[in-house]
XYZ file of C-alpha atoms in Angstrom:
710
model
C -24.668 -6.189 -33.087
C -24.034 -9.745 -31.892
C -20.368 -10.714 -31.719
C -19.071 -13.427 -34.002
C -16.202 -15.799 -33.287
C -13.981 -18.092 -35.264
C -14.638 -21.826 -35.499
C -13.282 -23.702 -32.464
C -10.786 -26.552 -32.707
C -11.986 -30.126 -32.261
C -13.138 -31.149 -28.796
C -10.668 -32.915 -26.539
C -11.359 -36.646 -26.350
C -11.292 -38.753 -23.215
C -12.592 -36.217 -20.729
C -16.069 -36.580 -19.299
C -17.898 -33.258 -19.320
C -20.668 -32.595 -16.821
C -22.699 -29.669 -15.514
C -20.544 -29.036 -12.464
C -21.689 -26.576 -9.812
C -21.809 -22.791 -9.412
C -19.373 -22.711 -6.522
C -16.639 -22.033 -5.703
C -15.832 -19.425 -8.327
C -12.938 -20.041 -10.676
C -11.283 -23.407 -11.185
C -11.366 -25.867 -8.295
C -10.109 -29.423 -7.975
C -12.820 -32.010 -7.278
C -10.869 -35.255 -6.934
C -11.929 -36.537 -10.354
C -11.346 -33.389 -12.379
C -11.853 -29.642 -12.243
C -14.959 -27.532 -11.755
C -15.110 -24.164 -13.488
C -17.482 -21.361 -12.487
C -17.509 -17.894 -14.032
C -19.819 -14.904 -13.700
C -21.524 -13.016 -16.530
C -24.942 -11.435 -16.358
C -25.054 -10.307 -19.989
C -23.252 -13.008 -21.995
C -25.280 -15.166 -24.357
C -22.789 -18.008 -24.457
C -19.432 -18.828 -22.799
C -16.788 -21.345 -23.811
C -14.066 -22.929 -21.713
C -10.799 -23.081 -23.689
C -8.144 -25.613 -22.701
C -4.511 -25.156 -23.711
C -1.261 -27.069 -23.793
C 0.870 -26.780 -20.661
C 2.949 -23.965 -22.151
C -0.191 -22.063 -23.153
C 0.761 -21.914 -26.825
C -1.725 -24.326 -28.356
C -5.491 -24.214 -27.885
C -6.581 -27.828 -27.524
C -10.343 -27.499 -27.379
C -13.321 -25.296 -26.627
C -16.092 -26.626 -24.431
C -19.427 -24.810 -24.386
C -20.580 -24.043 -20.846
C -24.223 -25.050 -20.915
C -25.221 -24.865 -17.259
C -26.138 -21.552 -15.725
C -27.407 -20.811 -12.207
C -28.504 -17.216 -12.238
C -25.489 -15.377 -13.609
C -22.949 -18.098 -12.751
C -21.919 -20.314 -15.670
C -20.369 -23.638 -14.675
C -18.953 -26.871 -16.065
C -17.031 -29.902 -14.766
C -14.324 -31.585 -16.832
C -13.160 -34.973 -15.621
C -9.528 -36.035 -15.660
C -8.061 -32.550 -15.458
C -5.286 -32.009 -12.914
C -3.283 -29.170 -11.378
C -1.312 -27.419 -14.081
C -4.207 -27.363 -16.554
C -4.039 -24.136 -18.577
C -7.299 -22.496 -19.581
C -9.207 -19.353 -20.525
C -12.711 -18.288 -21.555
C -14.437 -16.824 -24.587
C -17.690 -14.946 -24.157
C -20.372 -14.332 -26.791
C -22.904 -11.566 -26.582
C -23.749 -8.123 -27.931
C -20.954 -5.886 -29.112
C -22.727 -2.618 -28.365
C -20.350 -0.174 -26.650
C -23.018 2.548 -26.557
C -24.989 0.222 -24.249
C -21.941 -0.857 -22.221
C -21.440 -4.257 -23.868
C -18.114 -5.222 -25.470
C -18.356 -8.973 -26.022
C -15.905 -10.342 -28.579
C -15.270 -14.125 -28.583
C -12.155 -13.621 -30.696
C -10.513 -12.370 -27.512
C -9.342 -14.988 -25.047
C -10.296 -13.949 -21.524
C -8.457 -14.604 -18.292
C -10.555 -16.049 -15.494
C -11.067 -13.240 -12.922
C -10.462 -15.935 -10.287
C -7.232 -17.233 -11.868
C -4.933 -18.533 -9.112
C -1.827 -18.663 -11.273
C -0.718 -17.307 -14.642
C 0.949 -18.965 -17.611
C 2.827 -16.665 -19.978
C 3.257 -12.914 -20.093
C 1.166 -10.377 -21.923
C 2.461 -9.702 -25.434
C 1.260 -6.313 -26.596
C -0.505 -6.576 -29.942
C -3.348 -4.799 -31.707
C -5.118 -8.165 -31.579
C -5.733 -7.579 -27.871
C -8.187 -4.816 -28.702
C -11.864 -5.614 -29.099
C -12.092 -2.866 -31.708
C -10.109 -2.387 -34.898
C -7.306 0.115 -34.400
C -7.349 2.744 -37.119
C -11.000 2.245 -38.007
C -12.946 5.476 -38.584
C -15.564 4.042 -36.189
C -12.984 3.917 -33.393
C -13.935 1.758 -30.436
C -17.327 1.086 -32.052
C -15.604 -1.083 -34.662
C -15.131 -4.828 -34.183
C -11.836 -6.726 -34.423
C -11.888 -10.383 -35.511
C -8.285 -11.343 -34.755
C -7.704 -14.081 -32.191
C -5.804 -12.767 -29.152
C -4.971 -16.100 -27.510
C -1.297 -15.936 -28.476
C -0.839 -12.673 -26.581
C -2.864 -13.188 -23.384
C -1.679 -14.770 -20.120
C -3.713 -17.883 -19.358
C -5.056 -19.158 -16.065
C -3.571 -22.268 -14.454
C -5.413 -24.740 -12.235
C -3.556 -24.866 -8.916
C -3.426 -26.963 -5.793
C -3.116 -24.422 -2.961
C -2.181 -26.968 -0.293
C 0.984 -26.120 1.625
C 2.736 -27.460 4.693
C 2.320 -24.532 7.064
C 3.504 -26.484 10.084
C 2.829 -24.506 13.259
C 2.596 -21.175 11.439
C 0.740 -18.577 13.479
C 0.005 -14.948 12.614
C 2.042 -12.639 14.876
C -1.099 -10.580 15.635
C 1.017 -7.615 16.677
C -1.138 -5.055 18.517
C -1.591 -1.820 16.643
C 0.126 0.159 19.374
C 3.289 -1.926 18.915
C 3.285 -1.933 15.116
C 6.098 -0.447 13.028
C 5.464 -0.788 9.286
C 8.181 -1.065 6.628
C 6.908 -0.338 3.106
C 8.935 -2.294 0.555
C 9.045 -3.551 -3.027
C 9.984 -7.213 -3.521
C 12.492 -6.539 -6.283
C 13.812 -3.139 -5.210
C 14.557 -4.531 -1.770
C 16.527 -7.561 -2.962
C 17.910 -6.998 -6.461
C 21.222 -5.526 -5.238
C 21.303 -7.068 -1.774
C 24.682 -8.814 -1.309
C 23.222 -11.211 1.243
C 20.622 -12.579 -1.178
C 21.646 -15.397 -3.514
C 21.824 -14.125 -7.085
C 19.259 -16.643 -8.273
C 16.775 -15.455 -5.654
C 17.180 -11.722 -6.043
C 13.981 -9.949 -6.989
C 11.832 -12.808 -5.701
C 9.602 -13.755 -2.787
C 12.187 -16.309 -1.669
C 14.923 -13.703 -1.799
C 12.900 -11.279 0.276
C 12.506 -13.770 3.106
C 16.139 -14.846 3.318
C 17.985 -14.497 6.631
C 19.977 -11.308 5.852
C 16.807 -9.392 4.934
C 14.872 -10.655 7.941
C 17.807 -9.898 10.244
C 17.902 -6.348 8.904
C 14.194 -5.835 9.570
C 14.472 -7.235 13.087
C 17.363 -4.922 13.904
C 15.292 -2.005 12.674
C 12.476 -2.952 15.009
C 10.053 -3.595 12.141
C 6.947 -5.603 13.031
C 5.199 -5.607 9.628
C 6.402 -5.494 6.044
C 3.962 -3.856 3.639
C 4.575 -5.014 0.076
C 3.805 -2.987 -3.012
C 1.372 -4.896 -5.274
C 2.122 -8.591 -5.715
C -1.160 -9.562 -7.369
C -0.659 -10.372 -11.055
C -0.224 -7.187 -13.093
C 0.930 -6.098 -16.546
C 3.231 -3.487 -18.037
C 1.406 -0.623 -19.761
C 1.759 -0.501 -23.522
C 3.088 3.054 -23.529
C 5.786 2.062 -21.030
C 6.854 -0.966 -23.049
C 7.164 1.274 -26.096
C 9.610 3.432 -24.109
C 11.604 0.458 -22.879
C 10.167 0.814 -19.375
C 8.041 -1.363 -17.081
C 5.289 -0.850 -14.548
C 7.644 -1.470 -11.656
C 5.292 -0.605 -8.813
C 2.516 -2.898 -10.055
C -0.608 -0.752 -9.676
C -2.020 -2.254 -12.871
C -3.776 -5.421 -11.770
C -4.865 -8.204 -14.096
C -5.319 -11.118 -11.666
C -6.596 -10.474 -8.150
C -5.933 -14.040 -6.940
C -2.583 -14.837 -8.558
C 0.858 -13.963 -7.180
C 2.825 -11.875 -9.673
C 5.035 -14.343 -11.607
C 7.969 -11.951 -12.063
C 8.729 -12.339 -8.339
C 8.921 -16.112 -8.538
C 12.022 -18.143 -9.184
C 10.169 -21.457 -9.574
C 6.768 -20.173 -10.654
C 4.667 -21.731 -7.901
C 2.370 -20.474 -5.158
C 4.452 -22.186 -2.488
C 7.155 -19.555 -2.955
C 4.813 -16.821 -1.765
C 3.567 -19.043 1.057
C 7.133 -19.833 2.103
C 7.889 -16.114 2.282
C 4.934 -15.493 4.592
C 5.800 -18.466 6.787
C 9.386 -17.283 7.218
C 8.312 -13.757 8.089
C 5.854 -15.130 10.623
C 8.525 -17.283 12.225
C 10.472 -14.057 12.804
C 7.419 -12.334 14.283
C 6.924 -10.077 11.257
C 3.484 -9.564 9.744
C 2.903 -9.368 5.980
C 0.595 -6.658 4.640
C -0.289 -6.489 0.945
C -0.874 -3.278 -1.001
C -3.940 -4.190 -3.081
C -5.590 -2.453 -6.028
C -9.336 -3.101 -6.202
C -10.229 0.349 -7.513
C -9.438 -0.354 -11.186
C -7.980 -2.966 -13.529
C -5.298 -2.938 -16.197
C -7.853 -2.843 -19.040
C -7.940 0.968 -19.089
C -10.617 3.045 -20.793
C -12.567 2.399 -24.008
C -9.279 2.350 -25.923
C -7.759 -0.349 -23.718
C -7.327 -4.086 -24.312
C -9.911 -6.813 -23.760
C -8.182 -9.224 -21.394
C -10.737 -10.418 -18.849
C -13.429 -8.343 -17.135
C -14.318 -6.212 -20.161
C -14.925 -9.257 -22.331
C -16.836 -11.247 -19.721
C -19.281 -8.537 -18.662
C -18.163 -4.960 -19.157
C -21.471 -3.506 -17.959
C -21.226 -5.308 -14.612
C -17.550 -5.031 -13.749
C -17.064 -1.323 -14.473
C -18.727 1.949 -13.604
C -19.816 3.374 -16.937
C -20.931 6.805 -18.111
C -22.840 8.470 -20.952
C -25.026 5.493 -21.703
C -22.264 2.942 -21.206
C -19.697 3.674 -23.900
C -17.340 5.531 -21.593
C -15.794 4.711 -18.227
C -15.986 6.593 -14.957
C -12.382 7.492 -14.193
C -12.195 8.214 -10.469
C -8.794 6.528 -10.383
C -6.897 8.364 -13.105
C -6.165 5.054 -14.822
C -9.054 4.961 -17.291
C -11.590 2.811 -15.467
C -13.178 2.225 -12.071
C -14.347 -1.135 -10.729
C -18.035 -1.225 -9.851
C -18.092 -2.455 -6.268
C -21.773 -1.596 -5.990
C -22.452 -4.700 -8.108
C -22.855 -7.708 -5.795
C -20.772 -10.073 -7.920
C -17.916 -7.594 -8.258
C -18.022 -7.029 -4.512
C -18.067 -10.813 -4.050
C -14.959 -11.137 -6.208
C -13.095 -8.584 -4.098
C -14.173 -10.241 -0.863
C -13.254 -13.690 -2.175
C -9.861 -12.359 -3.229
C -9.145 -10.851 0.180
C -10.192 -14.036 1.978
C -8.054 -16.104 -0.398
C -4.911 -14.164 0.498
C -5.653 -14.523 4.211
C -6.730 -18.161 4.217
C -4.416 -19.560 1.532
C -1.599 -17.025 1.733
C -1.789 -16.373 5.521
C -1.248 -12.627 5.042
C -1.967 -10.342 7.973
C -3.571 -7.335 6.373
C -4.111 -5.074 3.408
C -3.417 -1.514 2.358
C -6.155 -0.443 -0.070
C -4.974 1.764 -2.917
C -7.288 4.731 -3.648
C -9.730 3.366 -1.125
C -12.317 6.117 -1.554
C -13.384 4.265 -4.717
C -14.282 1.253 -2.602
C -16.671 3.276 -0.494
C -18.290 5.370 -3.230
C -21.969 4.562 -3.646
C -24.351 6.201 -6.134
C -24.818 9.123 -3.725
C -21.097 9.498 -3.009
C -18.596 8.202 -0.465
C -20.333 6.369 2.356
C -18.479 4.959 5.399
C -21.453 2.634 5.818
C -21.421 1.533 2.188
C -21.561 -2.020 0.922
C -17.827 -2.704 0.860
C -17.279 -1.475 4.406
C -20.310 -3.352 5.702
C -19.171 -6.542 3.992
C -15.613 -6.419 5.259
C -16.487 -5.437 8.834
C -18.901 -8.319 9.310
C -16.625 -10.883 7.684
C -15.226 -13.286 10.320
C -11.954 -13.675 8.398
C -11.280 -10.138 7.237
C -12.484 -8.180 10.248
C -9.563 -9.538 12.291
C -6.698 -8.536 9.969
C -5.127 -5.098 9.604
C -7.042 -2.879 7.169
C -5.357 0.295 5.934
C -6.945 2.805 3.562
C -5.305 5.253 1.221
C -8.142 7.707 1.889
C -8.432 9.534 -1.407
C -8.976 9.315 -5.156
C -9.497 11.894 -7.910
C -13.285 11.474 -8.068
C -15.895 13.845 -6.594
C -15.453 14.176 -2.832
C -12.375 12.028 -3.168
C -10.420 13.254 -0.134
C -11.790 11.371 2.870
C -9.009 11.386 5.463
C -10.518 10.446 8.807
C -13.879 9.372 7.394
C -13.295 5.604 7.362
C -15.039 3.337 9.855
C -13.382 1.268 12.552
C -11.318 -0.927 12.261
C -9.741 0.801 9.262
C -6.486 2.685 9.663
C -5.542 5.394 7.182
C -2.452 6.777 5.505
C -2.167 10.273 6.972
C -0.810 12.704 4.379
C -1.543 15.573 6.778
C 1.168 14.116 9.002
C 3.558 13.814 6.051
C 3.054 17.372 4.849
C 2.830 19.012 8.259
C 6.028 17.430 9.553
C 7.877 18.197 6.341
C 6.790 21.826 6.411
C 7.667 22.279 10.089
C 11.231 21.066 9.593
C 11.564 22.929 6.316
C 10.995 26.058 8.362
C 7.636 27.180 7.025
C 6.104 29.772 9.300
C 3.073 29.002 11.418
C 3.444 25.210 11.422
C 3.951 24.693 15.163
C 0.240 24.405 15.903
C -0.112 21.869 13.101
C 2.828 19.849 14.417
C 1.132 19.629 17.804
C -1.896 18.009 16.174
C 0.275 15.516 14.286
C 2.188 14.530 17.432
C -1.111 13.610 19.083
C -2.290 11.362 16.260
C -4.325 13.933 14.290
C -7.229 13.669 16.707
C -9.132 16.372 14.839
C -9.463 13.853 11.995
C -9.631 10.497 13.694
C -11.074 10.896 17.190
C -14.682 9.965 16.526
C -16.938 6.908 16.409
C -14.813 4.992 18.883
C -11.707 5.073 16.714
C -8.302 4.679 18.342
C -5.206 6.866 18.173
C -3.652 4.081 16.111
C -6.053 4.933 13.267
C -3.398 7.252 11.847
C -0.635 5.639 9.803
C 2.089 8.257 10.152
C 4.729 8.589 7.483
C 7.188 11.157 6.186
C 7.919 9.303 2.954
C 6.352 6.483 0.967
C 6.898 4.822 -2.404
C 4.893 7.674 -3.945
C 7.185 10.709 -3.724
C 10.721 11.571 -2.686
C 12.767 9.188 -0.599
C 14.026 10.637 2.673
C 17.449 11.276 1.147
C 15.927 13.113 -1.800
C 13.583 15.059 0.458
C 16.605 16.842 1.935
C 18.588 16.979 -1.322
C 16.209 18.350 -3.973
C 13.830 21.276 -4.152
C 12.321 20.113 -7.452
C 11.573 16.677 -8.877
C 13.686 15.105 -11.614
C 11.465 12.584 -13.397
C 12.859 12.906 -16.929
C 13.713 9.187 -17.082
C 9.973 8.432 -17.015
C 9.645 9.823 -20.534
C 6.976 12.416 -19.729
C 9.157 15.555 -19.826
C 9.071 15.802 -16.036
C 5.313 16.474 -16.056
C 4.442 13.457 -13.906
C 4.701 13.273 -10.140
C 3.856 15.847 -7.505
C 5.261 19.343 -7.939
C 4.835 20.402 -4.305
C 6.976 18.162 -2.138
C 7.740 20.477 0.806
C 11.359 19.517 0.253
C 14.575 21.467 0.824
C 18.047 20.858 -0.571
C 19.771 22.525 2.415
C 21.883 24.734 0.160
C 22.899 22.587 -2.822
C 20.639 20.894 -5.358
C 21.388 17.195 -5.582
C 24.564 15.338 -4.602
C 27.333 17.291 -2.919
C 30.557 16.808 -1.000
C 30.153 19.993 1.025
C 30.597 18.900 4.688
C 28.306 21.604 6.037
C 25.486 20.709 3.654
C 25.893 17.003 4.344
C 25.789 17.626 8.093
C 22.650 19.740 7.748
C 20.981 17.066 5.642
C 21.888 14.332 8.114
C 20.436 16.372 10.979
C 17.246 17.098 9.035
C 16.754 13.390 8.347
C 17.218 12.556 12.012
C 14.711 15.234 13.002
C 12.123 13.939 10.551
C 12.578 10.352 11.685
C 12.533 11.287 15.362
C 9.283 13.213 14.923
C 7.794 10.167 13.206
C 8.744 7.811 16.014
C 7.748 10.137 18.865
C 4.213 10.740 17.566
C 1.037 8.923 18.533
C -0.270 6.601 15.827
C 1.465 3.876 13.807
C 4.782 4.784 12.144
C 5.662 3.643 8.638
C 9.195 3.663 7.214
C 9.966 3.565 3.495
C 12.422 0.805 2.594
C 15.870 2.221 2.011
C 15.313 5.438 3.947
C 17.159 3.959 6.886
C 20.347 3.672 4.819
C 20.073 6.852 2.719
C 18.681 5.424 -0.530
C 18.297 8.047 -3.269
C 16.331 7.934 -6.519
C 18.222 10.882 -7.961
C 15.314 13.225 -7.366
C 12.725 11.052 -9.135
C 9.547 11.343 -7.076
C 7.473 9.010 -9.270
C 9.725 6.040 -9.967
C 6.827 3.730 -10.864
C 8.408 2.860 -14.220
C 12.008 2.538 -13.049
C 12.789 -1.154 -12.726
C 16.491 -0.378 -12.553
C 19.166 1.137 -10.328
C 16.980 4.200 -9.777
C 14.601 2.288 -7.518
C 16.747 -0.710 -6.575
C 18.235 -0.156 -3.130
C 22.024 -0.097 -3.308
C 23.079 -1.752 -0.078
C 26.773 -1.201 -0.834
C 26.225 2.520 -0.195
C 24.347 2.039 3.045
C 24.605 4.807 5.628
C 25.202 2.671 8.698
C 25.122 5.644 11.071
C 21.617 6.512 9.904
C 20.565 2.881 10.186
C 21.840 2.738 13.759
C 19.879 5.900 14.560
C 16.657 4.355 13.229
C 17.310 1.239 15.287
C 17.723 3.440 18.334
C 14.486 5.302 17.651
C 12.415 2.136 17.358
C 14.015 0.762 20.524
C 13.074 3.963 22.365
C 9.522 3.682 21.089
C 9.279 0.082 22.299
C 10.623 0.998 25.725
C 8.238 3.915 26.330
C 4.552 2.959 26.464
C 3.609 6.631 26.645
C 4.591 6.886 22.956
C 2.274 4.031 22.031
C -1.143 4.838 23.430
C -4.440 3.555 22.142
C -6.511 6.433 23.436
C -6.270 9.977 22.149
C -4.744 12.475 24.571
C -6.712 15.661 25.235
C -5.059 17.264 28.272
C -7.379 15.377 30.604
C -6.566 15.417 34.317
C -5.322 12.173 35.787
C -7.024 11.283 39.032
C -3.859 9.657 40.390
C -1.723 12.800 40.455
C -3.823 15.674 39.130
C -1.569 16.126 36.130
C -2.776 16.406 32.577
C -1.926 13.684 30.068
C -0.692 16.427 27.706
C 1.035 19.661 28.730
C 2.301 21.947 25.970
C 5.188 24.249 26.805
C 7.516 26.782 25.318
C 11.245 26.321 25.784
C 11.196 28.665 28.783
C 8.708 26.388 30.545
C 5.625 28.534 30.121
C 2.396 27.174 28.698
C 1.681 28.843 25.325
C -1.424 30.997 25.268
C -3.980 30.942 22.485
C -2.497 33.814 20.505
C 1.020 32.379 20.781
C 0.025 29.275 18.848
C -0.413 31.500 15.799
C 2.865 33.377 16.265
C 5.198 32.679 13.279
C 8.141 33.103 15.651
C 6.946 30.162 17.785
C 9.354 27.543 16.459
C 10.309 25.517 19.527
C 7.504 23.251 20.704
C 7.806 21.278 23.927
C 5.369 18.717 25.255
C 4.942 16.532 28.315
C 3.069 13.292 27.721
C 1.697 10.867 30.292
C -0.377 7.723 30.195
C -4.131 7.839 30.494
C -5.628 5.308 32.866
C -7.195 2.257 31.236
C -8.719 0.109 33.930
C -6.372 1.225 36.733
C -3.999 3.875 37.956
C -1.844 5.241 35.145
C 1.900 4.905 35.190
C 3.692 7.871 36.803
C 6.222 7.823 33.962
C 6.301 10.818 31.663
C 8.297 12.023 28.703
C 9.264 15.544 27.735
C 9.929 16.091 24.029
C 11.335 19.192 22.360
C 10.953 19.963 18.643
C 13.015 23.006 17.705
C 13.150 24.244 14.129
C 14.606 27.589 15.201
C 17.863 28.775 16.688
C 19.312 27.669 20.014
C 17.186 28.730 22.970
C 17.235 28.599 26.754
C 15.505 25.470 28.019
C 13.601 25.107 31.292
C 12.832 21.529 32.199
C 9.374 20.999 33.769
C 9.070 20.814 37.522
C 6.367 18.162 37.332
C 9.009 15.487 37.945
C 11.945 15.270 40.358
C 14.315 15.038 37.420
C 14.652 14.187 33.767
C 16.946 11.780 31.957
C 18.038 12.806 28.461
C 17.395 9.878 26.091
C 17.761 11.505 22.681
C 19.421 14.535 21.124
C 19.387 14.544 17.322
C 22.406 16.868 17.249
C 24.295 14.127 19.131
C 23.109 10.878 17.527
C 25.643 8.833 19.492
C 24.421 10.119 22.861
C 24.422 7.446 25.542
C 21.794 7.993 28.266
C 23.411 8.139 31.692
C 20.344 7.567 33.841
C 21.021 10.820 35.668
C 18.913 13.950 35.784
C 19.779 16.204 32.881
C 21.213 19.601 33.583
C 20.590 20.882 30.062
C 19.828 24.589 30.017
C 19.682 25.112 26.247
C 17.986 23.373 23.354
C 20.260 23.189 20.287
C 19.145 24.757 17.020
C 17.254 22.460 14.661
C 16.958 19.558 17.042
C 14.703 17.022 18.713
C 15.265 16.196 22.367
C 13.582 13.479 24.379
C 13.647 13.221 28.170
C 12.177 10.628 30.491
C 10.991 11.506 33.971
C 12.792 9.987 36.901
C 10.659 7.926 39.282
C 7.687 9.696 40.800
C 6.404 13.233 40.459
C 7.117 16.259 42.609
C 4.174 18.518 41.914
C 0.528 17.805 41.367
C -2.164 19.955 39.939
C -2.637 21.615 36.651
C 0.492 23.600 35.635
């Protein structure tokens, strides 16, 4: 059937209307008005709808007559920044063929740079009639304009001054994953009026905290415009994390105090002035429109068959994301939108990189995941995007969805093998020593191919998705009841351990064991090759009460309570990052494979047992092998390598006799997790035992005493 719309209001007088041009996409200022360009391959007619400044009154509808290929465009003279607008698209309403045009539904411009108003959940948002026996094949005639956020014409100009991207080398990068609101809502150093906002996040107390921690990049959970799911609103909850994108070009308004783009730009500029990069967690794998039962807000109404991957003739959606739909990046105009969005955030927002949620979707072609697919080819050749940090979450729930290690250079990847292996080792699972060795060396078995660097692995023990560090050592099972899903959501296998008591306790022995476990986990993270990532709040003992899926908890569950900060733990993290900065051997670009160094005949990696012997093949599989020691040295890159070496001990067993290697004249003890306040003396250590459940780090004194392979 062909969709039918209601009669439009009278046309707005006094504005010259012309054909405009098909570029750039979206709404752009021209000096004498605004040019609008929107894509639809299957629409029969599109109207531009102009609204009052508050978005409540539709002033006029202007038919877009001009069309270049699949780009519809129009120029309206006299319009200025602040103009509020939307689109209506006419065409076939034939869900069985993939088309869901309904001009009764106001549509947000996919290129909207700013949003006016919040989504108001209503049945009128649906293209079909709820309750109809024909289901999503029915047709709803109610106007949705009152309930839909509108697009706003913006002027992106900003006084950047001498702003320069920090361009921190990968080997020196320490990432801090944070949520704008959770980080600032309870922070005593943030003005109350700025809490939960971009401007609050970049205030001096927050920046000072990050600098003390040794953080070089802050990775923000989604800040592109998103909506709260209807089922969450019905429960009195919100989509706190933001993985429900509506507007790929617009900063999320709930993090603004003034409602203008300059607030986001100011945040980036202030972080840059402190030498901190800004990385955005972006969601280009799906949109907030859900499956066939979801609302018609933008993409579905403009060209459902182009924007989404469809199944069974077109009525249903491919759901490789678990959210109801999957964006179709194999379509050139959808790929163009994603590329334009990424460039916009770099060029207009000055951001320094992106973490791609469920990134396997982005590389899935008709034949499956392809590291040489269209998205990867496009981004690697792009002169703007190829120079920023690109981080993949290397999985989704689709066929062949787990692709850790399969991404092309220059992508880095979240390494869940590191997370799980390190957790299991310190939890005491048998047979994990061999796995820990691989994680310490940057998971070379996954990443060392095609010229990729050891910094390809983003190492983490915790992230927003799962237990916090405090909860990892306090709970054996998740407690997600507040999410309203009877504790069914979230991962069941967390490789966690409560150290004797489930949840909060005042038992001194349990608290001491938990504190030691946290230090061991953090030390392993910072002493491993690759790029470390810290979850915001872990450094001060933030707990979510055992909730390992706090995506809907915009409250004290996820807000970091700075008044309860564990300053001893924070000081320990500061010490770890300082150690990492001071020891280049911990930050190598090349993978280490026990290669001989020409300068001294020593290997760059030497594995040892606590007694000093080199473990034999069968010993690596011995469940009783719980104390792993390793010597690490620099590989030569264009010259003689440094003679400096480190000797690290990771002991998840009982106390054992320790024999320090004879490949150096002496060793200085830099770190002992059982003595977090240890002050290095600069003298050769005379330690003869490794404490139970501990991490030790030694640095070689100048020179080496013995050459040759040990």
